[in-house]
Short mmCIF file of C-alpha atoms and ligand atoms in Angstrom, two decimals:
data_model
loop_
_atom_site.label_atom_id
_atom_site.label_comp_id
_atom_site.label_asym_id
_atom_site.label_seq_id
_atom_site.Cartn_x
_atom_site.Cartn_y
_atom_site.Cartn_z
CA MET A 1425 0.00 0.00 0.00
CA LYS A 1426 1.51 3.27 -1.10
CA LYS A 1427 1.98 6.39 1.02
CA VAL A 1428 2.73 10.02 0.16
CA THR A 1429 4.55 12.93 1.76
CA ILE A 1430 3.23 16.41 1.00
CA TYR A 1431 5.23 19.61 1.61
CA PRO A 1432 3.71 22.98 2.56
CA ALA A 1433 2.76 25.12 -0.47
CA GLU A 1434 3.78 28.68 -1.28
CA GLN A 1435 1.15 31.04 -2.70
CA PHE A 1436 0.07 29.63 -6.11
CA THR A 1437 -2.04 30.31 -9.21
CA PHE A 1438 -3.40 27.11 -10.70
CA LYS A 1439 -5.52 26.84 -13.83
CA THR A 1440 -6.71 23.54 -15.32
CA ASP A 1441 -9.29 21.95 -17.56
CA ALA A 1442 -7.94 18.50 -16.62
CA ILE A 1443 -9.83 17.77 -13.38
CA ALA A 1444 -11.03 14.14 -13.59
CA PRO A 1445 -14.32 13.60 -15.47
CA ASP A 1446 -17.45 13.31 -13.34
CA LYS A 1447 -17.83 9.94 -11.67
CA SER A 1448 -21.63 9.97 -11.28
CA ILE A 1449 -22.18 10.91 -14.94
CA SER A 1450 -19.56 8.42 -16.17
CA HIS A 1451 -21.24 5.48 -14.39
CA ARG A 1452 -24.63 6.52 -15.73
CA SER A 1453 -23.42 7.09 -19.30
CA VAL A 1454 -22.36 3.47 -19.77
CA MET A 1455 -25.30 1.97 -17.87
CA PHE A 1456 -27.90 4.04 -19.74
CA SER A 1457 -26.33 3.12 -23.11
CA MET A 1458 -27.71 -0.38 -22.38
CA LEU A 1459 -31.23 1.09 -22.74
CA ALA A 1460 -30.60 2.73 -26.13
CA GLU A 1461 -31.23 1.62 -29.65
CA GLY A 1462 -28.19 2.36 -31.83
CA GLU A 1463 -24.78 3.71 -30.95
CA SER A 1464 -24.19 5.89 -27.88
CA LYS A 1465 -21.14 8.15 -27.83
CA VAL A 1466 -19.40 8.91 -24.55
CA THR A 1467 -16.39 11.25 -24.65
CA ASN A 1468 -14.16 12.10 -21.68
CA PHE A 1469 -15.31 9.08 -19.67
CA LEU A 1470 -13.61 8.79 -16.25
CA ARG A 1471 -10.96 6.09 -16.70
CA ALA A 1472 -10.70 5.34 -12.99
CA GLU A 1473 -11.22 2.06 -11.13
CA ASP A 1474 -14.86 2.62 -10.08
CA THR A 1475 -16.14 3.62 -13.48
CA MET A 1476 -13.97 1.16 -15.44
CA ASN A 1477 -15.68 -1.54 -13.36
CA SER A 1478 -19.05 -0.30 -14.64
CA LEU A 1479 -17.69 -0.32 -18.19
CA ASN A 1480 -16.49 -3.92 -17.75
CA ILE A 1481 -19.88 -4.90 -16.36
CA ILE A 1482 -21.76 -3.62 -19.40
CA LYS A 1483 -19.33 -5.63 -21.57
CA GLU A 1484 -20.26 -8.70 -19.50
CA LEU A 1485 -23.91 -7.81 -20.14
CA GLY A 1486 -23.36 -7.96 -23.88
CA ALA A 1487 -22.45 -4.39 -24.91
CA SER A 1488 -19.89 -3.93 -27.66
CA ILE A 1489 -17.51 -1.03 -27.13
CA ASP A 1490 -15.25 0.67 -29.58
CA ASP A 1491 -12.62 2.90 -27.92
CA ASP A 1492 -10.43 5.31 -29.89
CA GLY A 1493 -8.80 6.61 -26.71
CA LYS A 1494 -11.15 9.62 -26.49
CA THR A 1495 -14.66 8.35 -27.17
CA PHE A 1496 -16.47 5.12 -26.40
CA ARG A 1497 -18.97 4.06 -29.05
CA ILE A 1498 -21.34 1.71 -27.26
CA ARG A 1499 -23.88 -0.64 -28.81
CA SER A 1500 -26.11 -3.08 -27.02
CA GLU A 1501 -28.87 -5.40 -28.09
CA GLY A 1502 -30.53 -5.59 -24.72
CA ILE A 1503 -29.08 -6.88 -21.46
CA LYS A 1504 -27.73 -10.45 -21.71
CA GLU A 1505 -27.14 -12.87 -18.85
CA SER A 1506 -23.45 -13.18 -17.95
CA ALA A 1507 -21.61 -16.35 -16.94
CA ASN A 1508 -19.35 -14.24 -14.70
CA ILE A 1509 -19.79 -12.44 -11.40
CA LEU A 1510 -20.15 -8.69 -11.95
CA ASP A 1511 -17.55 -6.82 -9.88
CA CYS A 1512 -18.40 -3.23 -8.83
CA GLY A 1513 -15.07 -2.84 -6.96
CA ASN A 1514 -15.36 -0.01 -4.42
CA SER A 1515 -18.42 1.63 -5.95
CA GLY A 1516 -21.74 1.97 -4.13
CA THR A 1517 -23.13 3.86 -7.13
CA GLY A 1518 -22.22 0.95 -9.41
CA MET A 1519 -23.82 -1.67 -7.20
CA ARG A 1520 -27.00 0.26 -6.39
CA LEU A 1521 -27.72 1.49 -9.91
CA PHE A 1522 -26.99 -1.90 -11.50
CA SER A 1523 -29.44 -3.43 -8.98
CA GLY A 1524 -32.19 -1.22 -10.45
CA LEU A 1525 -31.12 -1.77 -14.05
CA LEU A 1526 -30.98 -5.56 -13.70
CA ALA A 1527 -34.17 -5.88 -11.63
CA SER A 1528 -36.21 -6.28 -14.83
CA ALA A 1529 -33.57 -7.86 -17.11
CA GLU A 1530 -34.03 -11.42 -18.26
CA GLY A 1531 -31.62 -13.76 -16.45
CA HIS A 1532 -29.68 -14.26 -13.24
CA PHE A 1533 -26.92 -11.87 -12.15
CA ILE A 1534 -24.47 -11.65 -9.22
CA LEU A 1535 -23.05 -8.28 -8.14
CA THR A 1536 -20.08 -8.11 -5.79
CA GLY A 1537 -17.43 -5.62 -4.70
CA ASP A 1538 -14.28 -5.13 -2.64
CA GLU A 1539 -14.04 -5.67 1.15
CA TYR A 1540 -15.30 -2.10 1.83
CA LEU A 1541 -18.29 -2.30 -0.52
CA ARG A 1542 -19.27 -5.73 0.85
CA ARG A 1543 -19.71 -4.02 4.25
CA ARG A 1544 -21.96 -1.18 3.01
CA PRO A 1545 -25.78 -1.21 3.35
CA MET A 1546 -27.68 -2.41 0.29
CA LYS A 1547 -31.12 -2.81 1.86
CA ARG A 1548 -31.87 0.79 0.92
CA VAL A 1549 -32.18 -0.51 -2.67
CA THR A 1550 -32.98 -4.20 -2.22
CA LYS A 1551 -35.99 -3.48 0.06
CA PRO A 1552 -37.86 -1.03 -2.22
CA LEU A 1553 -36.94 -3.08 -5.28
CA ARG A 1554 -38.29 -6.26 -3.62
CA ASP A 1555 -41.46 -4.36 -2.68
CA ILE A 1556 -42.17 -3.76 -6.38
CA GLY A 1557 -41.62 -7.38 -7.35
CA ALA A 1558 -37.87 -7.62 -8.01
CA LYS A 1559 -36.13 -10.79 -6.89
CA LEU A 1560 -32.97 -9.73 -5.08
CA ASP A 1561 -31.09 -11.32 -2.23
CA GLY A 1562 -27.83 -11.08 -0.35
CA ARG A 1563 -26.30 -11.72 3.07
CA GLU A 1564 -28.27 -10.43 6.09
CA ASP A 1565 -31.56 -10.65 4.23
CA GLY A 1566 -30.39 -8.67 1.25
CA ASP A 1567 -28.42 -5.98 3.09
CA LEU A 1568 -24.90 -7.08 2.18
CA ALA A 1569 -23.26 -7.96 -1.14
CA PRO A 1570 -22.71 -10.22 -2.98
CA LEU A 1571 -26.23 -9.63 -4.29
CA SER A 1572 -28.05 -12.05 -6.53
CA ILE A 1573 -30.70 -10.78 -8.89
CA ARG A 1574 -33.20 -12.76 -10.91
CA GLY A 1575 -34.73 -10.20 -13.29
CA GLY A 1576 -38.51 -10.23 -13.59
CA SER A 1577 -41.62 -8.12 -13.90
CA ILE A 1578 -41.89 -4.86 -11.98
CA LYS A 1579 -45.15 -3.56 -10.51
CA ALA A 1580 -46.08 0.13 -10.88
CA PHE A 1581 -45.37 2.01 -7.64
CA ASP A 1582 -45.72 5.25 -5.66
CA TYR A 1583 -42.69 5.24 -3.38
CA GLU A 1584 -41.86 7.79 -0.68
CA SER A 1585 -38.22 7.52 0.28
CA LYS A 1586 -37.05 8.44 3.77
CA ILE A 1587 -33.54 9.26 2.57
CA ALA A 1588 -32.36 11.80 0.02
CA SER A 1589 -30.22 9.41 -2.02
CA ALA A 1590 -29.56 9.71 -5.74
CA GLN A 1591 -28.47 6.09 -5.77
CA VAL A 1592 -31.78 4.83 -4.40
CA LYS A 1593 -33.74 7.25 -6.60
CA SER A 1594 -31.80 6.17 -9.69
CA ALA A 1595 -32.25 2.45 -8.96
CA MET A 1596 -36.01 2.96 -8.62
CA ILE A 1597 -36.24 5.12 -11.77
CA LEU A 1598 -34.36 2.46 -13.75
CA ALA A 1599 -36.75 -0.21 -12.48
CA ALA A 1600 -39.76 2.05 -13.19
CA LEU A 1601 -38.80 2.28 -16.87
CA SER A 1602 -39.82 -1.40 -17.18
CA ALA A 1603 -42.80 -1.33 -14.79
CA ASP A 1604 -46.35 -2.29 -15.74
CA GLY A 1605 -47.67 1.27 -15.25
CA VAL A 1606 -46.80 4.87 -14.34
CA CYS A 1607 -44.62 5.19 -11.21
CA THR A 1608 -43.84 8.04 -8.82
CA TYR A 1609 -40.84 8.48 -6.54
CA THR A 1610 -40.75 11.17 -3.84
CA GLU A 1611 -37.69 12.07 -1.77
CA PRO A 1612 -37.37 14.19 1.40
CA GLU A 1613 -34.78 16.59 -0.14
CA LEU A 1614 -33.69 16.81 -3.76
CA SER A 1615 -30.65 14.57 -4.37
CA ARG A 1616 -28.37 14.88 -7.41
CA ASP A 1617 -30.45 14.63 -10.58
CA HIS A 1618 -28.13 13.37 -13.34
CA THR A 1619 -30.30 10.28 -13.91
CA GLU A 1620 -33.44 12.31 -14.62
CA ARG A 1621 -31.61 14.78 -16.88
CA MET A 1622 -29.77 12.13 -18.90
CA LEU A 1623 -32.72 9.75 -19.33
CA LYS A 1624 -34.99 12.65 -20.35
CA GLY A 1625 -32.32 13.66 -22.88
CA MET A 1626 -32.58 10.10 -24.26
CA GLY A 1627 -36.35 10.49 -24.67
CA ALA A 1628 -37.60 8.78 -21.49
CA GLU A 1629 -40.90 10.17 -20.22
CA ILE A 1630 -39.82 11.48 -16.85
CA SER A 1631 -41.21 14.62 -15.22
CA VAL A 1632 -40.05 16.26 -12.05
CA ASP A 1633 -42.29 18.37 -9.82
CA GLY A 1634 -40.36 19.53 -6.76
CA LEU A 1635 -39.41 16.40 -4.84
CA LYS A 1636 -41.69 14.11 -6.85
CA THR A 1637 -40.54 12.34 -10.02
CA THR A 1638 -43.07 10.65 -12.31
CA ILE A 1639 -41.80 7.94 -14.65
CA LYS A 1640 -43.75 6.40 -17.52
CA PRO A 1641 -42.56 2.97 -18.65
CA MET A 1642 -40.45 2.88 -21.83
CA LYS A 1643 -42.43 2.00 -24.95
CA GLY A 1644 -39.35 0.64 -26.69
CA LEU A 1645 -35.67 1.42 -26.42
CA LEU A 1646 -34.46 5.01 -25.87
CA SER A 1647 -32.46 7.27 -28.20
CA PRO A 1648 -28.69 6.90 -27.89
CA LEU A 1649 -26.67 9.12 -25.59
CA ASP A 1650 -24.22 11.60 -27.04
CA ILE A 1651 -22.32 13.09 -24.15
CA ARG A 1652 -19.01 14.71 -23.23
CA VAL A 1653 -18.61 14.03 -19.52
CA PRO A 1654 -17.80 17.31 -17.71
CA SER A 1655 -15.18 17.51 -14.94
CA ASP A 1656 -16.23 16.34 -11.50
CA PRO A 1657 -17.01 19.16 -9.03
CA SER A 1658 -16.28 16.78 -6.13
CA SER A 1659 -12.73 16.28 -7.48
CA ALA A 1660 -12.37 19.98 -8.38
CA PHE A 1661 -13.30 20.86 -4.81
CA PHE A 1662 -9.96 19.59 -3.45
CA PHE A 1663 -8.23 22.33 -5.46
CA ALA A 1664 -10.87 24.86 -4.38
CA VAL A 1665 -10.01 24.14 -0.74
CA ALA A 1666 -6.30 24.24 -1.62
CA ALA A 1667 -6.66 27.80 -2.96
CA ALA A 1668 -8.91 28.83 -0.05
CA ILE A 1669 -6.39 27.77 2.63
CA VAL A 1670 -3.07 28.89 1.09
CA PRO A 1671 -2.82 32.69 1.46
CA GLY A 1672 -2.63 34.61 -1.83
CA SER A 1673 -3.65 31.61 -3.99
CA THR A 1674 -6.11 31.20 -6.86
CA ALA A 1675 -7.51 28.08 -8.58
CA VAL A 1676 -9.35 28.27 -11.91
CA LEU A 1677 -11.24 25.02 -12.53
CA GLU A 1678 -12.62 24.75 -16.07
CA GLY A 1679 -15.16 22.48 -17.76
CA VAL A 1680 -16.84 21.45 -14.48
CA THR A 1681 -20.54 20.55 -14.20
CA LEU A 1682 -22.35 23.48 -12.54
CA ASN A 1683 -25.45 21.36 -11.80
CA PRO A 1684 -26.93 23.08 -8.69
CA THR A 1685 -27.22 19.72 -6.89
CA ARG A 1686 -23.43 19.34 -7.15
CA ILE A 1687 -21.86 22.72 -6.29
CA GLU A 1688 -23.27 23.34 -2.83
CA ALA A 1689 -19.83 22.81 -1.21
CA PHE A 1690 -18.45 25.71 -3.26
CA LYS A 1691 -21.38 27.82 -1.98
CA ALA A 1692 -20.49 26.79 1.58
CA LEU A 1693 -16.85 27.74 1.04
CA GLU A 1694 -18.08 31.09 -0.30
CA ARG A 1695 -20.18 31.55 2.86
CA MET A 1696 -17.00 30.90 4.85
CA GLY A 1697 -15.41 33.92 3.14
CA ALA A 1698 -13.61 32.52 0.06
CA ASP A 1699 -13.94 34.59 -3.10
CA ILE A 1700 -15.66 32.40 -5.75
CA VAL A 1701 -16.88 33.19 -9.29
CA TYR A 1702 -18.87 30.83 -11.56
CA GLU A 1703 -19.07 31.17 -15.34
CA THR A 1704 -21.37 29.00 -17.48
CA THR A 1705 -19.83 28.19 -20.86
CA ASP A 1706 -21.96 25.26 -22.11
CA ASP A 1707 -25.26 23.48 -21.49
CA ARG A 1708 -25.72 19.86 -22.57
CA TYR A 1709 -27.80 17.65 -20.26
CA GLU A 1710 -26.60 20.11 -17.57
CA PRO A 1711 -24.84 23.49 -17.18
CA ILE A 1712 -21.04 23.35 -17.49
CA GLY A 1713 -18.44 26.06 -16.87
CA SER A 1714 -15.57 27.35 -14.77
CA ILE A 1715 -15.19 28.02 -11.08
CA THR A 1716 -12.54 30.47 -9.86
CA VAL A 1717 -11.62 30.32 -6.18
CA LYS A 1718 -9.42 32.91 -4.45
CA HIS A 1719 -8.05 32.79 -0.94
CA ALA A 1720 -9.58 35.10 1.69
CA PRO A 1721 -9.65 34.73 5.50
CA LEU A 1722 -12.19 32.01 6.38
CA HIS A 1723 -14.70 31.97 9.23
CA ALA A 1724 -16.73 29.15 10.81
CA ILE A 1725 -20.00 27.87 9.34
CA THR A 1726 -22.92 25.60 10.29
CA ILE A 1727 -23.91 23.02 7.67
CA GLU A 1728 -27.34 21.45 8.24
CA ASP A 1729 -29.41 21.80 5.02
CA ASN A 1730 -29.18 20.23 1.56
CA ILE A 1731 -26.70 17.75 2.98
CA SER A 1732 -26.95 15.42 -0.02
CA TRP A 1733 -25.75 18.28 -2.26
CA LEU A 1734 -22.39 18.39 -0.51
CA ILE A 1735 -22.11 15.03 1.21
CA ASP A 1736 -19.07 13.93 -0.86
CA GLU A 1737 -17.23 17.21 -0.25
CA LEU A 1738 -17.65 17.35 3.55
CA PRO A 1739 -14.24 15.75 4.27
CA ALA A 1740 -12.48 18.42 2.16
CA LEU A 1741 -14.71 21.17 3.57
CA SER A 1742 -13.61 20.04 7.05
CA ILE A 1743 -10.03 20.99 6.13
CA ALA A 1744 -11.25 24.51 5.30
CA MET A 1745 -13.08 24.51 8.67
CA ALA A 1746 -9.81 23.59 10.40
CA CYS A 1747 -8.24 26.71 8.84
CA ALA A 1748 -11.19 29.02 9.69
CA GLU A 1749 -11.76 31.32 12.64
CA GLY A 1750 -14.22 29.76 15.14
CA THR A 1751 -16.08 26.47 15.57
CA SER A 1752 -17.92 24.99 12.58
CA THR A 1753 -20.71 22.42 12.97
CA VAL A 1754 -22.00 19.74 10.59
CA LYS A 1755 -25.49 18.32 11.43
CA ASN A 1756 -28.02 15.95 9.80
CA ALA A 1757 -25.17 14.11 8.11
CA ALA A 1758 -25.55 10.53 9.42
CA GLU A 1759 -25.19 9.34 5.80
CA LEU A 1760 -21.46 10.09 6.17
CA ARG A 1761 -21.20 6.97 8.33
CA VAL A 1762 -22.03 4.64 5.42
CA LYS A 1763 -19.77 6.08 2.72
CA GLU A 1764 -16.48 4.48 1.60
CA SER A 1765 -15.46 4.79 5.28
CA ASP A 1766 -17.33 6.08 8.35
CA ARG A 1767 -16.46 9.63 7.36
CA ILE A 1768 -17.57 11.19 10.65
CA SER A 1769 -15.03 9.21 12.63
CA THR A 1770 -12.28 9.20 9.98
CA VAL A 1771 -12.47 13.01 9.61
CA VAL A 1772 -12.65 13.70 13.36
CA ASN A 1773 -9.83 11.30 14.29
CA ASN A 1774 -7.51 12.46 11.52
CA LEU A 1775 -8.12 16.13 12.40
CA ARG A 1776 -7.21 15.34 16.01
CA TYR A 1777 -3.93 13.76 14.83
CA CYS A 1778 -3.29 17.12 13.13
CA SER A 1779 -3.85 18.91 16.52
CA ILE A 1780 -7.26 20.31 15.53
CA GLU A 1781 -10.10 20.19 18.06
CA SER A 1782 -12.99 18.17 16.69
CA GLU A 1783 -15.99 16.51 18.39
CA GLU A 1784 -17.98 13.64 16.96
CA PHE A 1785 -21.73 13.07 17.45
CA GLU A 1786 -24.29 10.69 15.98
CA ASP A 1787 -25.12 12.65 12.82
CA GLY A 1788 -22.27 15.14 12.55
CA TYR A 1789 -19.27 16.80 14.15
CA THR A 1790 -17.65 20.10 15.10
CA VAL A 1791 -14.30 21.47 13.95
CA THR A 1792 -12.57 24.33 15.77
CA GLY A 1793 -10.21 26.29 13.55
CA GLY A 1794 -6.59 26.36 14.70
CA GLU A 1795 -3.09 25.60 13.54
CA LEU A 1796 -2.96 22.40 11.47
CA MET A 1797 0.15 20.42 12.48
CA THR A 1798 1.96 17.86 10.36
CA ALA A 1799 1.01 14.25 11.14
CA ARG A 1800 0.87 10.76 9.70
CA VAL A 1801 -2.73 9.81 8.90
CA GLU A 1802 -4.52 6.83 7.33
CA SER A 1803 -7.00 6.96 4.45
CA HIS A 1804 -8.96 3.91 5.73
CA GLY A 1805 -9.21 2.90 2.07
CA ASP A 1806 -11.32 6.01 1.36
CA HIS A 1807 -10.24 8.17 -1.61
CA ARG A 1808 -11.87 11.36 -0.32
CA ILE A 1809 -10.25 11.03 3.12
CA ALA A 1810 -6.85 10.50 1.47
CA MET A 1811 -7.17 13.55 -0.81
CA SER A 1812 -8.62 15.81 1.93
CA PHE A 1813 -5.67 15.24 4.27
CA ILE A 1814 -3.20 15.59 1.41
CA ILE A 1815 -4.73 19.06 0.82
CA ALA A 1816 -4.37 19.80 4.55
CA GLY A 1817 -0.67 19.11 4.00
CA LEU A 1818 -0.43 22.23 1.84
CA ARG A 1819 -0.57 24.20 5.10
CA CYS A 1820 1.75 22.15 7.29
CA GLY A 1821 3.16 19.11 5.47
CA MET A 1822 1.55 15.66 5.86
CA GLN A 1823 2.12 11.96 5.42
CA VAL A 1824 -0.90 10.02 4.20
CA GLU A 1825 -0.87 6.22 4.22
CA ASP A 1826 -2.78 3.83 1.93
CA ILE A 1827 -3.38 6.13 -1.02
CA ASP A 1828 -4.05 3.57 -3.77
CA CYS A 1829 -7.77 4.28 -3.29
CA ILE A 1830 -7.32 7.68 -5.01
CA ASN A 1831 -7.37 5.73 -8.28
CA THR A 1832 -11.06 4.98 -7.74
CA SER A 1833 -12.02 8.54 -8.69
CA PHE A 1834 -9.08 10.85 -9.54
CA PRO A 1835 -6.17 9.07 -11.26
CA ASN A 1836 -4.38 12.31 -12.26
CA PHE A 1837 -4.67 13.92 -8.80
CA PHE A 1838 -0.92 13.87 -8.07
CA GLU A 1839 0.00 15.11 -11.53
CA LEU A 1840 -2.16 18.21 -10.91
CA LEU A 1841 -1.13 18.56 -7.27
CA SER A 1842 2.55 18.64 -8.20
CA GLU A 1843 1.84 21.96 -10.00
CA VAL A 1844 0.95 23.36 -6.56
CA THR A 1845 3.48 21.80 -4.19
CA LYS A 1846 6.23 19.22 -3.74
CA VAL A 1847 4.87 15.65 -3.58
CA GLU A 1848 6.98 12.62 -2.65
CA LEU A 1849 5.41 9.30 -3.58
C1 S3P B 425 -23.91 9.29 -6.03
C2 S3P B 425 -24.78 9.64 -5.03
C3 S3P B 425 -24.36 9.94 -3.66
C4 S3P B 425 -22.86 10.18 -3.58
C5 S3P B 425 -22.07 9.17 -4.34
C6 S3P B 425 -22.45 9.22 -5.81
C7 S3P B 425 -24.46 8.99 -7.36
O1 S3P B 425 -24.70 8.87 -2.81
O2 S3P B 425 -22.44 10.20 -2.23
O3 S3P B 425 -20.68 9.43 -4.23
O4 S3P B 425 -23.69 8.98 -8.36
O5 S3P B 425 -25.67 8.77 -7.45
P1 S3P B 425 -26.21 8.72 -2.21
O6 S3P B 425 -27.11 8.70 -3.36
O7 S3P B 425 -26.20 7.43 -1.44
O8 S3P B 425 -26.42 9.89 -1.33
#
C-alpha cells in the first residue's frame, strides 16, 4: 500500500481543464447506453477504477464497445445474462444502480465488490426493489453484497423515500422504466439529478415536480446518448479548498458541471469567506463552466441543510473549517457513516492527529479552527479522506498512508497537485 509525503505550499495560481471527469455521470453514461437503440457516444469518460468496473460490467452484459482513446462508441442489443460475477469494486453507485437496471432484465446476475463495498448497506435498494416485485437477495436478508438478482416483472409504484439518495432514486427510476404502469418516486430533499436529466435527454418520459418524479414505462428502447462528460465538481473541490487555505492563492477550474445539486460545497466555502466566481460556458444535459476560487480569510459555518448536495465534499470542507476562525458544525449528516469509510469518525480522528479540536456526534461533528500540524494519517481505504488530508498538508506538510484508493475517482490527482506543491510518492 503506497503512502505520500506532502510539503507545505507557497502562494500559487493554478488553472486547469484537466480535473477528472465526473464519476456519477460516467457510471450513468455506460449503464444508460444499455437502454438505447443504436450507438451511444461517450467522450471524456472517467478512466478510474470505479467507473472502469461499470464499463467492464456492461461488456459482461453484452455491450460492444469501440474505444479510440477519447470516445467510447457503445452498442447493445438488450441486457444479456453473464456467466461471470459482476464486480463493482469499491463503488456503491455501481452496485445500487446496477441493482435497479438488472431488476427487470431477463436472467440471473451476481453483483459483488471489494471488502469495503461488501460491508456497506444495500437494503436501501434491495428493500424497495423487492417491494415492487424484483427478486434480489444477499447476506443479512439482502443488506450485504454479494447480491443475486433474478430479473422479472416490476409492478407500478408510488414510493416515498425516507432518505435523500440519488443512488436509491436512480435504482427505482431504472426499475420504473420497465414497470407495468406509471410510477412516482418522492424524496425528502432533492438529491443529485443526473439520472433524470440524462434519461430525459434520451427520450424517457420522466417529469419532475419539486421532490416528486413521475416515470412512464419505456415504450421501446431510448435514443442513444451523445455526451461529453464534464469535470467532477467533487474532485475539483480539493483544489478549491487548496486555494482557499493557502494565502494569496487562486484556482481556476474549467469544464466542471455546474449542476446546482453538485456545487453546494463551493457555496459553503463562499459563505465561509472565500472569493468564488462561476461562469457558465456550455449546457448539454446540464450546465457546465468554470469556477474560480481565491483565498480570503475564512470563518466558521454551520452546515445542516441540503446535505446530499455536498455530502461527498464534507471531508475536504472540514479541512477549510480547520483553517477558519471559530467552531464549525455539521449536522443531519448521518449518511457520512455509510460512505467508503465512516467519514464522521475518519475526519474527526484524523483532524485530532493534526492537533485540531474536533468533536464527533451521531449525525455530525464540530471542527474548531486552529493551527494544522503535520502528522501521519490513514486513508482507511477512502479516496476522499486520502485527498482531503493531502490538501491539509499544503498548510503544514503531511504523510498520508494507503493512497491507492485515489485511483477509484481521480487518477491524475498527483499530476495536478505537483503543480501546486512538492509531492513525494
Ligand atoms: C452518487 C450519489 C451519492 C454520492 C455518491 C455518488 C451517485 O450517494 O455520495 O458518491 O452517483 O448517485 P447517495 O445517493 O447514497 O447519497
